[in-house]
mmCIF file of C-alpha atoms and ligand atoms in Angstrom:
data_model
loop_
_atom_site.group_PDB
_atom_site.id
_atom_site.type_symbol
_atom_site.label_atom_id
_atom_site.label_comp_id
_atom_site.label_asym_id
_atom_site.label_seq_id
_atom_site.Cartn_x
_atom_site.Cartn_y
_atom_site.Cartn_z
ATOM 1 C CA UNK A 1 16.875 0.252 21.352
ATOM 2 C CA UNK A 2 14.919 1.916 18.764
ATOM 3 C CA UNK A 3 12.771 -0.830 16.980
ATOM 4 C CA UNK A 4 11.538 -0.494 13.672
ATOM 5 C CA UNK A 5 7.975 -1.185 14.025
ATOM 6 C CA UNK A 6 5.815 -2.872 17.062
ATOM 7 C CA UNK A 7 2.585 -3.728 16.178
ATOM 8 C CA UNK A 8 1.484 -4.017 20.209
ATOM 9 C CA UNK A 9 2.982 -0.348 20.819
ATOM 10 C CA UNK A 10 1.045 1.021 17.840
ATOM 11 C CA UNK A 11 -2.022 -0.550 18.648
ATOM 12 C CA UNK A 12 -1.874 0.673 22.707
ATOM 13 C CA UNK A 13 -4.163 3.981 22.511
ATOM 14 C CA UNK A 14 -6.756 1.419 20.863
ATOM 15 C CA UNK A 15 -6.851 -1.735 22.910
ATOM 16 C CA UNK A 16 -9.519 -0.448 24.975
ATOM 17 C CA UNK A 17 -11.874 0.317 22.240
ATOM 18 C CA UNK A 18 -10.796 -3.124 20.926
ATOM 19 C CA UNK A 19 -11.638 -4.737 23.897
ATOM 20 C CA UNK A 20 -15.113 -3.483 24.099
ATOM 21 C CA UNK A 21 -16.028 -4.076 20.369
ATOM 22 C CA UNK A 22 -14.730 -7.707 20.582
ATOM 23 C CA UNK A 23 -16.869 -7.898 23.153
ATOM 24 C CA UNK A 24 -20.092 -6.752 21.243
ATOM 25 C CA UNK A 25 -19.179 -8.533 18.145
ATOM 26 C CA UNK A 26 -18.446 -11.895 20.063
ATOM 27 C CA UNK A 27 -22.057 -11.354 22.002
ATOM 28 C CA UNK A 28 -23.720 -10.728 18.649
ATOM 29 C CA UNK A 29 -23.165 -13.807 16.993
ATOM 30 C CA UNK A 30 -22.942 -12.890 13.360
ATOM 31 C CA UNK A 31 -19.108 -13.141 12.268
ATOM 32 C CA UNK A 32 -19.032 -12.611 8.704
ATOM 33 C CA UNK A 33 -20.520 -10.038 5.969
ATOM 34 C CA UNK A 34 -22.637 -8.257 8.342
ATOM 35 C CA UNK A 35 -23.307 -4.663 10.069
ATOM 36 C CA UNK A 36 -19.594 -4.057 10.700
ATOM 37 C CA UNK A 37 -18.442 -4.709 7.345
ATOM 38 C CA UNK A 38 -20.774 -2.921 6.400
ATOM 39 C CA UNK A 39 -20.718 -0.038 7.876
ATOM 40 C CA UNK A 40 -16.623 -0.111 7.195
ATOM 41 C CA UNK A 41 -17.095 -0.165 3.541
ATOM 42 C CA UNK A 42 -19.615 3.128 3.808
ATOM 43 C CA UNK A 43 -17.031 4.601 6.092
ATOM 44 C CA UNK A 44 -13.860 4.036 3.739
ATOM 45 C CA UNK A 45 -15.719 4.887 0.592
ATOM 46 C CA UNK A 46 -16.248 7.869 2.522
ATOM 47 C CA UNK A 47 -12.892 9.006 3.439
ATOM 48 C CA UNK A 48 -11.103 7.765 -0.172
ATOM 49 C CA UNK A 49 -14.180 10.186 -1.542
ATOM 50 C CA UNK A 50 -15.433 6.921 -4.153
ATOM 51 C CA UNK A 51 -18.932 5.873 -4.359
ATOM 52 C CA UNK A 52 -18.489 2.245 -3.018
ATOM 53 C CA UNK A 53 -15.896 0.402 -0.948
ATOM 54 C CA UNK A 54 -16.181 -3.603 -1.009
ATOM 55 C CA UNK A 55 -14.398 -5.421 1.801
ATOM 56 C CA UNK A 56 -12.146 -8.471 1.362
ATOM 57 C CA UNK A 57 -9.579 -10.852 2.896
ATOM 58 C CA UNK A 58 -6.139 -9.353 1.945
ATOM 59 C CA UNK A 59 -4.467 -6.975 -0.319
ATOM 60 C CA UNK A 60 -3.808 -9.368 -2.352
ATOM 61 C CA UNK A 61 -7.147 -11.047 -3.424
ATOM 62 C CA UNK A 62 -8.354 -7.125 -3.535
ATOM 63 C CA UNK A 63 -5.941 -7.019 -6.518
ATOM 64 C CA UNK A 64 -7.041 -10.080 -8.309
ATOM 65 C CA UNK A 65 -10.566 -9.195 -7.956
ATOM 66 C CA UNK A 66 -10.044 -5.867 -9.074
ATOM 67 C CA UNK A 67 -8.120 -7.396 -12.509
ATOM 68 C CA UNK A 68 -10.788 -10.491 -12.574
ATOM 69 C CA UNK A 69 -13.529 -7.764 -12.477
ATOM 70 C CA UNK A 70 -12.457 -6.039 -15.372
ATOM 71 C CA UNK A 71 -12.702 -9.422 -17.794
ATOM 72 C CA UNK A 72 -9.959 -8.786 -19.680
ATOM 73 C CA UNK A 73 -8.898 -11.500 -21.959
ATOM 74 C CA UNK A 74 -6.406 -14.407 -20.841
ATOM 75 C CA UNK A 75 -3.004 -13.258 -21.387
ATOM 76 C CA UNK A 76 -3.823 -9.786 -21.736
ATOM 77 C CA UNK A 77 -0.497 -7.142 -20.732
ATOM 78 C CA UNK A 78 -0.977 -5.342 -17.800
ATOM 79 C CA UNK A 79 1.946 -2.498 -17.465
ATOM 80 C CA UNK A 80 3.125 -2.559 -13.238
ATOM 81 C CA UNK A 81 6.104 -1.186 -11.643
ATOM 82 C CA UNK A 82 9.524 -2.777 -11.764
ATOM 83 C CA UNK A 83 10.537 -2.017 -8.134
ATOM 84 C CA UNK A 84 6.683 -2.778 -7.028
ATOM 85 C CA UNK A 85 6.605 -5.392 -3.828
ATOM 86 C CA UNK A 86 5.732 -8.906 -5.252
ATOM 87 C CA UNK A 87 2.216 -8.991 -4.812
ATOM 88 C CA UNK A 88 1.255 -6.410 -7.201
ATOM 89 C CA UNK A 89 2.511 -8.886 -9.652
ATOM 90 C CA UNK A 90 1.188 -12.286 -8.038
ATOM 91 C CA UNK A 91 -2.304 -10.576 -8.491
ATOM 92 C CA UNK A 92 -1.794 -9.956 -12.532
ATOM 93 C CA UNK A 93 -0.383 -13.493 -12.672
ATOM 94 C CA UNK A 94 -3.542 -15.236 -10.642
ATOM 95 C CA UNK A 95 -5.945 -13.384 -12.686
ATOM 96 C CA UNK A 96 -4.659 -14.796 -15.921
ATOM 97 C CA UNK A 97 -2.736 -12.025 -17.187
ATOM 98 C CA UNK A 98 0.878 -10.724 -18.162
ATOM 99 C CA UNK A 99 2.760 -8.680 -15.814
ATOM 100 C CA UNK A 100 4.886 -6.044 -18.236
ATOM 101 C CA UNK A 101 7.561 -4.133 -16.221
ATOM 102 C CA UNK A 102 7.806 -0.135 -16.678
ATOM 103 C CA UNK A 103 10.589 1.602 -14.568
ATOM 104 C CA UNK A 104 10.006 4.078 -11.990
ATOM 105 C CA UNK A 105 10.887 7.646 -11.592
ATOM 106 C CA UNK A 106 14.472 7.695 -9.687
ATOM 107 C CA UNK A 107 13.091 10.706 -7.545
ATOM 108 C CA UNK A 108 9.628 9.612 -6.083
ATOM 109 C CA UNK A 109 10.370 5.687 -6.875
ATOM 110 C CA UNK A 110 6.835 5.311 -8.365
ATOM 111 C CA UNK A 111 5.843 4.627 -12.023
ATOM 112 C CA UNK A 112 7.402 7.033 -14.502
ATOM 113 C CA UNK A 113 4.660 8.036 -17.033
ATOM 114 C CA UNK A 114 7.265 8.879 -19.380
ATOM 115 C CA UNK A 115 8.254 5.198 -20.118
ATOM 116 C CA UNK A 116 4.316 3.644 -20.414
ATOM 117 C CA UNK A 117 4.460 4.591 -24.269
ATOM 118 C CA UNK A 118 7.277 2.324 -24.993
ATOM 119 C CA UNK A 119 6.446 -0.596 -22.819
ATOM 120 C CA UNK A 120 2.812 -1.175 -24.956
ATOM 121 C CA UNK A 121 1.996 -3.544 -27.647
ATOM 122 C CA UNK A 122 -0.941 -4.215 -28.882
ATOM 123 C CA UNK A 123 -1.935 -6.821 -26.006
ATOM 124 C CA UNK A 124 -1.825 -4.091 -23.329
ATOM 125 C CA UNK A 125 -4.902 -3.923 -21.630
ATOM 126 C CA UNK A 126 -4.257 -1.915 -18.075
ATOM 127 C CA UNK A 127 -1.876 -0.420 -15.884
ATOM 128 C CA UNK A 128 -1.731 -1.496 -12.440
ATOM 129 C CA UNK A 129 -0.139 1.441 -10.164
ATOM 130 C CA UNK A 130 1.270 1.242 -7.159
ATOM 131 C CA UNK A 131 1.796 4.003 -4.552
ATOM 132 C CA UNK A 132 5.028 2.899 -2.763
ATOM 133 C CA UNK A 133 5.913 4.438 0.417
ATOM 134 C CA UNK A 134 2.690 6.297 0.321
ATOM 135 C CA UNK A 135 3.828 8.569 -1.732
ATOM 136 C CA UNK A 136 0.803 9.010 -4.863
ATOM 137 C CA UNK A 137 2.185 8.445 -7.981
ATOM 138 C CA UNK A 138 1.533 10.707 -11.105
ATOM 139 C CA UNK A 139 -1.911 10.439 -11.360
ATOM 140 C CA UNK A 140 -2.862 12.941 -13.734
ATOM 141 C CA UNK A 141 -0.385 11.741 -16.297
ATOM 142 C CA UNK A 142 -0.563 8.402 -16.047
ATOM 143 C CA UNK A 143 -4.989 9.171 -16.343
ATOM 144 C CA UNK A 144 -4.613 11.122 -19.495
ATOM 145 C CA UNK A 145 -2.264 8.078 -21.057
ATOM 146 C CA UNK A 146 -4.758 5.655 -20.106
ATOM 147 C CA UNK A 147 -7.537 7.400 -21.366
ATOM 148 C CA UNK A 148 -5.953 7.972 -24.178
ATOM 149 C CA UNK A 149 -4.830 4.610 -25.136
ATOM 150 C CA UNK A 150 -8.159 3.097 -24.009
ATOM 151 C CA UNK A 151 -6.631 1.406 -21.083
ATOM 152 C CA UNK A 152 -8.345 0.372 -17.605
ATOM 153 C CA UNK A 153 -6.233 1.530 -14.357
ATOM 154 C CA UNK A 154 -6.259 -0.118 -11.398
ATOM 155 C CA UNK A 155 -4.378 1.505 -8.018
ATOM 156 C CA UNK A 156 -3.144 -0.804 -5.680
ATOM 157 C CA UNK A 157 -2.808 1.331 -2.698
ATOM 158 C CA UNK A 158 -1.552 -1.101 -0.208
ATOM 159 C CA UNK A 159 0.636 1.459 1.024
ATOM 160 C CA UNK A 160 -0.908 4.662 0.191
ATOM 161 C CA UNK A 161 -4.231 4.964 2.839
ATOM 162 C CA UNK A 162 -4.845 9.048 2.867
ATOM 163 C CA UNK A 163 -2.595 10.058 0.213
ATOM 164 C CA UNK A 164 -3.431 12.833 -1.534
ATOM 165 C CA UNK A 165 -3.850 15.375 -4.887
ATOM 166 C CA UNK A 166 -5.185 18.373 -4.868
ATOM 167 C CA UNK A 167 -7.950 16.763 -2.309
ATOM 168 C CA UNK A 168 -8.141 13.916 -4.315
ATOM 169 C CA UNK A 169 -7.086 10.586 -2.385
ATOM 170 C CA UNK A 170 -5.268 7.345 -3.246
ATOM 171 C CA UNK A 171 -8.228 4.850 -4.325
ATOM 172 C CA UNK A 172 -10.326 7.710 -6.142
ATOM 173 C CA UNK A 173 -8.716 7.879 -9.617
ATOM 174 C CA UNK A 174 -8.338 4.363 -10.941
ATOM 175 C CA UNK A 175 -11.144 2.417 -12.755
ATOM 176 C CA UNK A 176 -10.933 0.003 -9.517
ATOM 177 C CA UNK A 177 -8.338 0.363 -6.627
ATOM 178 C CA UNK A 178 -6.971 -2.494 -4.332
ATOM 179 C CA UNK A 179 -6.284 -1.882 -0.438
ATOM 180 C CA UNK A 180 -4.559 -4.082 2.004
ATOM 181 C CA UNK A 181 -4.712 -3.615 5.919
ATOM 182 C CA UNK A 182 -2.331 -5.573 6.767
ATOM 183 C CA UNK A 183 -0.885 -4.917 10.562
ATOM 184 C CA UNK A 184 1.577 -2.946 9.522
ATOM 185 C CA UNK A 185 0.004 -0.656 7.108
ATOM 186 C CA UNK A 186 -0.718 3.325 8.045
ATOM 187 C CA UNK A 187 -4.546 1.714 8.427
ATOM 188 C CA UNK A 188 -3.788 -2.168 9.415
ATOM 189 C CA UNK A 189 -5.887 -4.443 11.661
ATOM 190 C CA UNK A 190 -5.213 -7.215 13.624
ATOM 191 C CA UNK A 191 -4.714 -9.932 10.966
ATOM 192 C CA UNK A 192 -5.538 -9.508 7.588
ATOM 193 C CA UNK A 193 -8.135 -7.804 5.873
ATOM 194 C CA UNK A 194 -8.425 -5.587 2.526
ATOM 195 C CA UNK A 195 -10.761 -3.764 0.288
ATOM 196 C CA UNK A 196 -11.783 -2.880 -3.497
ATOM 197 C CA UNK A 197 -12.731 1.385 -3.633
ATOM 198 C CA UNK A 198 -14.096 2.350 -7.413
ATOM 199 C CA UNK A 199 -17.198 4.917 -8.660
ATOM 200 C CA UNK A 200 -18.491 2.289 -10.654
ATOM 201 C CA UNK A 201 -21.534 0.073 -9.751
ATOM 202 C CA UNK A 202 -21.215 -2.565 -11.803
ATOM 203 C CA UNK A 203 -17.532 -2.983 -10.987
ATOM 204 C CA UNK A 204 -18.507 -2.780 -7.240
ATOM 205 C CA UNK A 205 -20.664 -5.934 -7.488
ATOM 206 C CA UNK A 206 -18.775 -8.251 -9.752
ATOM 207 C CA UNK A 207 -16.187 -7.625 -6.676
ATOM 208 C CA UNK A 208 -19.089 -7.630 -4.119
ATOM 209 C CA UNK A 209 -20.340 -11.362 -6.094
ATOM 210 C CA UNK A 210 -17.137 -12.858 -6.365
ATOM 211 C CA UNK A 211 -15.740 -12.411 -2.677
ATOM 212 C CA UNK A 212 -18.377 -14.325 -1.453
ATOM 213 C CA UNK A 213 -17.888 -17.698 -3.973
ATOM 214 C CA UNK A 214 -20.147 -15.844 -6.775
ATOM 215 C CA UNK A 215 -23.378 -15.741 -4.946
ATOM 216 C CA UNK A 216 -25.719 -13.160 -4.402
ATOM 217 C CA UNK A 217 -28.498 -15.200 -2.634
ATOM 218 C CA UNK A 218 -26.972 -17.997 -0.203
ATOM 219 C CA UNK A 219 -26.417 -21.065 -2.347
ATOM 220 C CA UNK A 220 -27.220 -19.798 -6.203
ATOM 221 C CA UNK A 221 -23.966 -19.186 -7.708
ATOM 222 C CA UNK A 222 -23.678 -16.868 -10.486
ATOM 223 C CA UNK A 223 -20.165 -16.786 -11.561
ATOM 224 C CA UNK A 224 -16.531 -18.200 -10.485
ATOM 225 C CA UNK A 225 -15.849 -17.058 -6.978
ATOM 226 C CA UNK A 226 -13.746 -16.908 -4.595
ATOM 227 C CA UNK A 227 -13.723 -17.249 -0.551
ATOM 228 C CA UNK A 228 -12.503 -13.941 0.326
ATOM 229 C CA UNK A 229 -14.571 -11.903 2.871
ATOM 230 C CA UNK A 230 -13.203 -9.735 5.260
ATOM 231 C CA UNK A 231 -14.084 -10.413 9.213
ATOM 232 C CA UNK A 232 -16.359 -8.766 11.223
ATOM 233 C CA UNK A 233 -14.190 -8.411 13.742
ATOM 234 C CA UNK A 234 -11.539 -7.386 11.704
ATOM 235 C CA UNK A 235 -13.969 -4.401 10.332
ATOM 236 C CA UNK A 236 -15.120 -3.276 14.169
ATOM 237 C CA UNK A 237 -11.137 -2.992 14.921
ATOM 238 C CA UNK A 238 -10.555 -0.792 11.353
ATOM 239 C CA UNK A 239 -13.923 1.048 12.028
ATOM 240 C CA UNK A 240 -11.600 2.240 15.312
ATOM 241 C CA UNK A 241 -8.830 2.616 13.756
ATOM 242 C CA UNK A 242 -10.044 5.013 10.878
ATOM 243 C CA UNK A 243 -11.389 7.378 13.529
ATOM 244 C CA UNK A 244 -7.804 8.056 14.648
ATOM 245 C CA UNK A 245 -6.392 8.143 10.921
ATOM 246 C CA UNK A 246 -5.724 11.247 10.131
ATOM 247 C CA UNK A 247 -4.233 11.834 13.850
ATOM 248 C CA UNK A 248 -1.649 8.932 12.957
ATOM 249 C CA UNK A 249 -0.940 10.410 9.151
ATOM 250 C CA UNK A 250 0.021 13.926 10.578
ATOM 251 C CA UNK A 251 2.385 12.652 13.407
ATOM 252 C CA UNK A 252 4.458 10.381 10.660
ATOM 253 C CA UNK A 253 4.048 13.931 8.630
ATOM 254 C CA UNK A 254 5.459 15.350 11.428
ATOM 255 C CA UNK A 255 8.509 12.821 11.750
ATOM 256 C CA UNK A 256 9.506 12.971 8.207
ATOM 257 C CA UNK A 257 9.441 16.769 8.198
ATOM 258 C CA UNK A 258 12.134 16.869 11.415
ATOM 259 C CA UNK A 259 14.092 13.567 9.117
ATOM 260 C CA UNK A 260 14.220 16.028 6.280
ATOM 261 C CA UNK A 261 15.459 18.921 8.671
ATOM 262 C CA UNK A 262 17.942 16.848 10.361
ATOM 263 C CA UNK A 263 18.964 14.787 7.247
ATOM 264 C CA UNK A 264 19.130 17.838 5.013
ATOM 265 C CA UNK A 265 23.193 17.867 4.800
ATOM 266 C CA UNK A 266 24.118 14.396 5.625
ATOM 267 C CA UNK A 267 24.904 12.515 2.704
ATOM 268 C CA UNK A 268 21.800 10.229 2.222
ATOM 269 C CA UNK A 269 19.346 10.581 -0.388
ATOM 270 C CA UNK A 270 16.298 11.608 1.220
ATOM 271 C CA UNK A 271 12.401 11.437 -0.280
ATOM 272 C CA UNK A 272 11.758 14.167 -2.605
ATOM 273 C CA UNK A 273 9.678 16.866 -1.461
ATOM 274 C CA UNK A 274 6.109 16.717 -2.246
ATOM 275 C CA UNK A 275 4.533 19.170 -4.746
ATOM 276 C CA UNK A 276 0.792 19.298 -4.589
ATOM 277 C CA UNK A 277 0.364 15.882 -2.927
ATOM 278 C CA UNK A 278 0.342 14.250 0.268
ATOM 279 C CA UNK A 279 2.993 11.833 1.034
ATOM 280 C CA UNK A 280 1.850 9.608 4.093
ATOM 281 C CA UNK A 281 5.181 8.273 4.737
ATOM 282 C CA UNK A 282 3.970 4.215 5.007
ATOM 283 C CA UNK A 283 7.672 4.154 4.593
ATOM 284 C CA UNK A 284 10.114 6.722 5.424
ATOM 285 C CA UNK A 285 12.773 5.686 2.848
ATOM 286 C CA UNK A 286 16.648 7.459 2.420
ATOM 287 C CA UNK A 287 19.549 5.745 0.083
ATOM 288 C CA UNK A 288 23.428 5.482 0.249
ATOM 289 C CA UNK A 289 25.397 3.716 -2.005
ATOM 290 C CA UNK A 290 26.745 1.692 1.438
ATOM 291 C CA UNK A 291 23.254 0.797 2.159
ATOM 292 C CA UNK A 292 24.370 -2.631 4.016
ATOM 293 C CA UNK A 293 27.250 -0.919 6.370
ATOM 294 C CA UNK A 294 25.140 1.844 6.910
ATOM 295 C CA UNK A 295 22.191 -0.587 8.357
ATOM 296 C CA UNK A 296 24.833 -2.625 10.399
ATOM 297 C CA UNK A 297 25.848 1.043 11.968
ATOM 298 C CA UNK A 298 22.506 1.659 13.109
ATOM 299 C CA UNK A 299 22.234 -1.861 14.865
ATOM 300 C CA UNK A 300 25.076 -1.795 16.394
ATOM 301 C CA UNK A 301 23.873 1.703 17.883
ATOM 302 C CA UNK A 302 20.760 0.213 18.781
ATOM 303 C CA UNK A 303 18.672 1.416 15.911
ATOM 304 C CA UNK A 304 16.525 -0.783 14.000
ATOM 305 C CA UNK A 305 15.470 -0.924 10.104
ATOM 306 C CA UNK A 306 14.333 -2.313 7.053
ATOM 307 C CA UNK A 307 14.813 -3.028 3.162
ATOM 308 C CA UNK A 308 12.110 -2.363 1.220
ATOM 309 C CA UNK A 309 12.547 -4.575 -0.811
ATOM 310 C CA UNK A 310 16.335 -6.165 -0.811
ATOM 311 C CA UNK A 311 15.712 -8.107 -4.440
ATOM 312 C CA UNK A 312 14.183 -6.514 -7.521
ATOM 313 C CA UNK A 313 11.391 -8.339 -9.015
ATOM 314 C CA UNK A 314 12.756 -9.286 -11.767
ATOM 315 C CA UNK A 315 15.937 -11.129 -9.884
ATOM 316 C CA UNK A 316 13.028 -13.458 -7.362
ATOM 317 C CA UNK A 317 13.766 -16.475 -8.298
ATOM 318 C CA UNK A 318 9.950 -17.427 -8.616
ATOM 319 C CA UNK A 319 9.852 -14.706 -11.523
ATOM 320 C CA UNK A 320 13.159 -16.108 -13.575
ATOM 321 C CA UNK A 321 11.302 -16.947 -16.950
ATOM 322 C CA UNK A 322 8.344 -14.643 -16.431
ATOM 323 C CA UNK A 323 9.643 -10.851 -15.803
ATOM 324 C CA UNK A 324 11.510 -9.534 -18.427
ATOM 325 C CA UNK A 325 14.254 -6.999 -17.841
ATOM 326 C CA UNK A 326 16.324 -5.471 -17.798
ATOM 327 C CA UNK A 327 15.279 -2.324 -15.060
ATOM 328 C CA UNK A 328 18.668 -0.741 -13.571
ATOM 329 C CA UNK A 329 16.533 1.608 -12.164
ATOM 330 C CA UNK A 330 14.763 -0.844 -9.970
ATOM 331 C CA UNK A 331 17.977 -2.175 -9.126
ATOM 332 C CA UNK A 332 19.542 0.789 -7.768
ATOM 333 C CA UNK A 333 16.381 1.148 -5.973
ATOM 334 C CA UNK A 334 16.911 -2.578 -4.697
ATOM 335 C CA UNK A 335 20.595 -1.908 -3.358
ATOM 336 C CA UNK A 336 20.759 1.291 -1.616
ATOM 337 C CA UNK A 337 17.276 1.854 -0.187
ATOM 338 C CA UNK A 338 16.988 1.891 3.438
ATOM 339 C CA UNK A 339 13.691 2.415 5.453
ATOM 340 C CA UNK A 340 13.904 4.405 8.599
ATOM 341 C CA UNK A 341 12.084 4.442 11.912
ATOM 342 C CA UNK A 342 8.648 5.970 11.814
ATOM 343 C CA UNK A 343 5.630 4.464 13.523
ATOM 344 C CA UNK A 344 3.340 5.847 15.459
ATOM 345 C CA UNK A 345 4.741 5.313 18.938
ATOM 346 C CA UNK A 346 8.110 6.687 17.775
ATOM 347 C CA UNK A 347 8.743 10.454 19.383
ATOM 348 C CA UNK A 348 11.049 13.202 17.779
ATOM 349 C CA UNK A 349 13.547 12.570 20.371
ATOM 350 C CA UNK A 350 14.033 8.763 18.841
ATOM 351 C CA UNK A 351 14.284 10.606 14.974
ATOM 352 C CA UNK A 352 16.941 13.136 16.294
ATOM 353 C CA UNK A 353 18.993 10.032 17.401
ATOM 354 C CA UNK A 354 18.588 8.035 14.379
ATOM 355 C CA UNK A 355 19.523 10.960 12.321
ATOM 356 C CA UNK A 356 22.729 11.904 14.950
ATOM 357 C CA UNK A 357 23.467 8.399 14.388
ATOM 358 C CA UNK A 358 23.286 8.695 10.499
ATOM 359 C CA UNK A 359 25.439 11.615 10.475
ATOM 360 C CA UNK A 360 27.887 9.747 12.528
ATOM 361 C CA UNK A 361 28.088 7.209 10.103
ATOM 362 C CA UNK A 362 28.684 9.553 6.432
ATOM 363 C CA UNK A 363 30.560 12.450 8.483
HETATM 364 C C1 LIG B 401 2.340 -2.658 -2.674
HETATM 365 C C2 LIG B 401 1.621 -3.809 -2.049
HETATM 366 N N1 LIG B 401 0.701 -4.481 -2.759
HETATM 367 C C3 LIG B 401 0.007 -5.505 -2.238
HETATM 368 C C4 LIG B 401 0.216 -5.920 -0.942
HETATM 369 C C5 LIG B 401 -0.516 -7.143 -0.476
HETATM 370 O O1 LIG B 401 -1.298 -6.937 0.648
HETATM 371 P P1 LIG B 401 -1.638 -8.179 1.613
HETATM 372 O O2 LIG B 401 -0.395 -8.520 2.355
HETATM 373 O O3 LIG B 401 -2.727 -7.635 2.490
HETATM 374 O O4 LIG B 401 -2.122 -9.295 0.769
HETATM 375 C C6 LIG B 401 1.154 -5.231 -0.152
HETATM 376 C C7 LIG B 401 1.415 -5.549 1.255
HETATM 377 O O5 LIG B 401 1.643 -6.442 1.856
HETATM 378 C C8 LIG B 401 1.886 -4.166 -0.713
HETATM 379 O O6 LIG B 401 2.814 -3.502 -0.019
#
């Protein structure tokens, strides 16, 4: 059986290094907001290359805070992608705002700066980008739009931890950029924890204020906050975890180069090739118009996969009144998109067979 992902294999070269910080954190006594969190959010800032890092709960409430910190007006249009997981646009919804939809590009399945023109109106306010797979979206264009329409950008790069332009990461080019670590993410912990990355000070502590119920000094509340403070514990197993990173980023490199190799004639759609950026394959993704046969294949071989995500935004039944369509491109996306096997314990021997297997399948 090759399994898609398993959290207790990809966490074995650490659990020694997590036993002995538990260990020291327990002993300590201080559990939240203190010297690991701390010195997390100097160490992130660090490697995303931004002048302050603010740790939080979840990806999620780093997405709400990042909108919230910007004060845009209620109801204000924020432009996200229309194949985006849900919580980029539970985030624009909690923080008062409008989520407009803006297809992606076909090839790299992230937000096509081409169509950001026609989706404003005179309520726009932001764009909220997502980097799905890991792949970075276009950055430069989708900068020089915003800049030029006097728009705020916010990155929510969930899925995107070391991705890279020209030396400049995921996290770094936005006005202020979400993160989630999440287990399963290229950087995940042990539960749930996220984090806020931006340059700019004051947008660092309206985040840094309202995580912690709007209070700078214990009990003197200064705006509306929120409960949403990311462990200590949580921090000391990340703080691990970073030092290992890059290590983890250029094995699933690795995989994805010997997927591409070995999937280069066999009938799938495979990731496009990167130009100047690095793609940290969160997600190694391929299509095929059979998407569900093909999936059934591999299980009945003994090869394990995912969908991300089986249902477009738009069609969630939570959204029906709320997202406007329609986006066929999404919905291509949504029917023949097929994640593959590539986690950290996974070896090139286990991507030959799932390709073999593949190839089986669309000979
Ligand atoms: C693109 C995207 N945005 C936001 C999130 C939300 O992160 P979290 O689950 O930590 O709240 C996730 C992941 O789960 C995600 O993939």
């Amino acid at each position: 059986m090759i399994e898609y992902e398993n959290l207790g294999l990809l966490n074995a070269p650490y659990q020694k290094d997590f036993q002995d910080v538990f260990f020291k954190v327990s002993q300590r006594g201080w559990y939240i907001l203190g010297e690991e969190v701390k010195n997390f959010e100097q160490e992130w800032a660090a490697y995303c290359g931004t002048r302050f890092a603010v740790g939080v709960a979840n990806g999620l409430d780093a997405l709400v805070l990042c909108l919230r910190a910007l004060n845009l007006a209620h109801g204000s249009e924020v432009l996200v992608p229309s194949n985006t997981y849900i919580a980029t646009i539970l985030a624009v919804l909690q923080a008062g705002l409008v989520p407009v939809l803006v297809e992606p590009r076909i090839e790299d399945y992230n937000m096509d700066p081409d169509r950001l023109r026609p989706a404003l109106t005179p309520k726009t306010r932001a764009i909220l980008v997502v980097h799905l797979y890991g792949r970075l979206a276009q950055m430069e264009a989708i900068m020089a739009f915003a800049r030029d329409q006097g728009l705020y950008v916010v990155e929510d790069c969930a899925q995107a931890h070391g991705a890279e332009r020209n030396g400049k990461k995921a996290g770094a080019w936005g006005h202020v950029n979400a993160w989630s670590f999440y287990p399963t993410k290229n950087l995940g912990a042990l539960g749930d924890a996220g984090a806020v990355t931006t340059d700019d000070e004051e947008l660092a502590d309206r985040v840094r204020v309202m995580r912690n119920y709007g209070s700078r000094v214990k009990y003197y509340n200064e705006v509306v906050g929120v409960n949403s403070r990311l462990d200590e514990i949580q921090a000391a197993f990340l703080r691990i975890k970073l030092r290992r990173l890059e290590e983890l980023i250029a094995h699933k490199r690795n995989l994805a180069q010997l997927y591409h190799v070995h999937l280069a004639d066999a009938g799938v759609v495979l990731p496009e090739k990167e130009g100047q950026d690095r793609h940290v394959y969160h997600i190694f993704n391929v299509r095929h118009p059979r998407r569900d046969d093909l999936r059934e294949y591999l299980l009945e071989k003994g090869i394990k996969t995912e969908i991300h995500y089986p249902v477009a935004p738009v069609h969630q039944r939570a959204m029906q009144g709320i997202l406007k369509g329609p986006t066929p491109i999404a919905e291509e996306i949504h029917a023949t998109t097929l994640s593959l096997p590539i986690s950290g314990f996974h070896s090139e021997t286990d991507v030959e067979r799932v390709a073999d297997v593949i190839k089986e399948f669309t000979r």
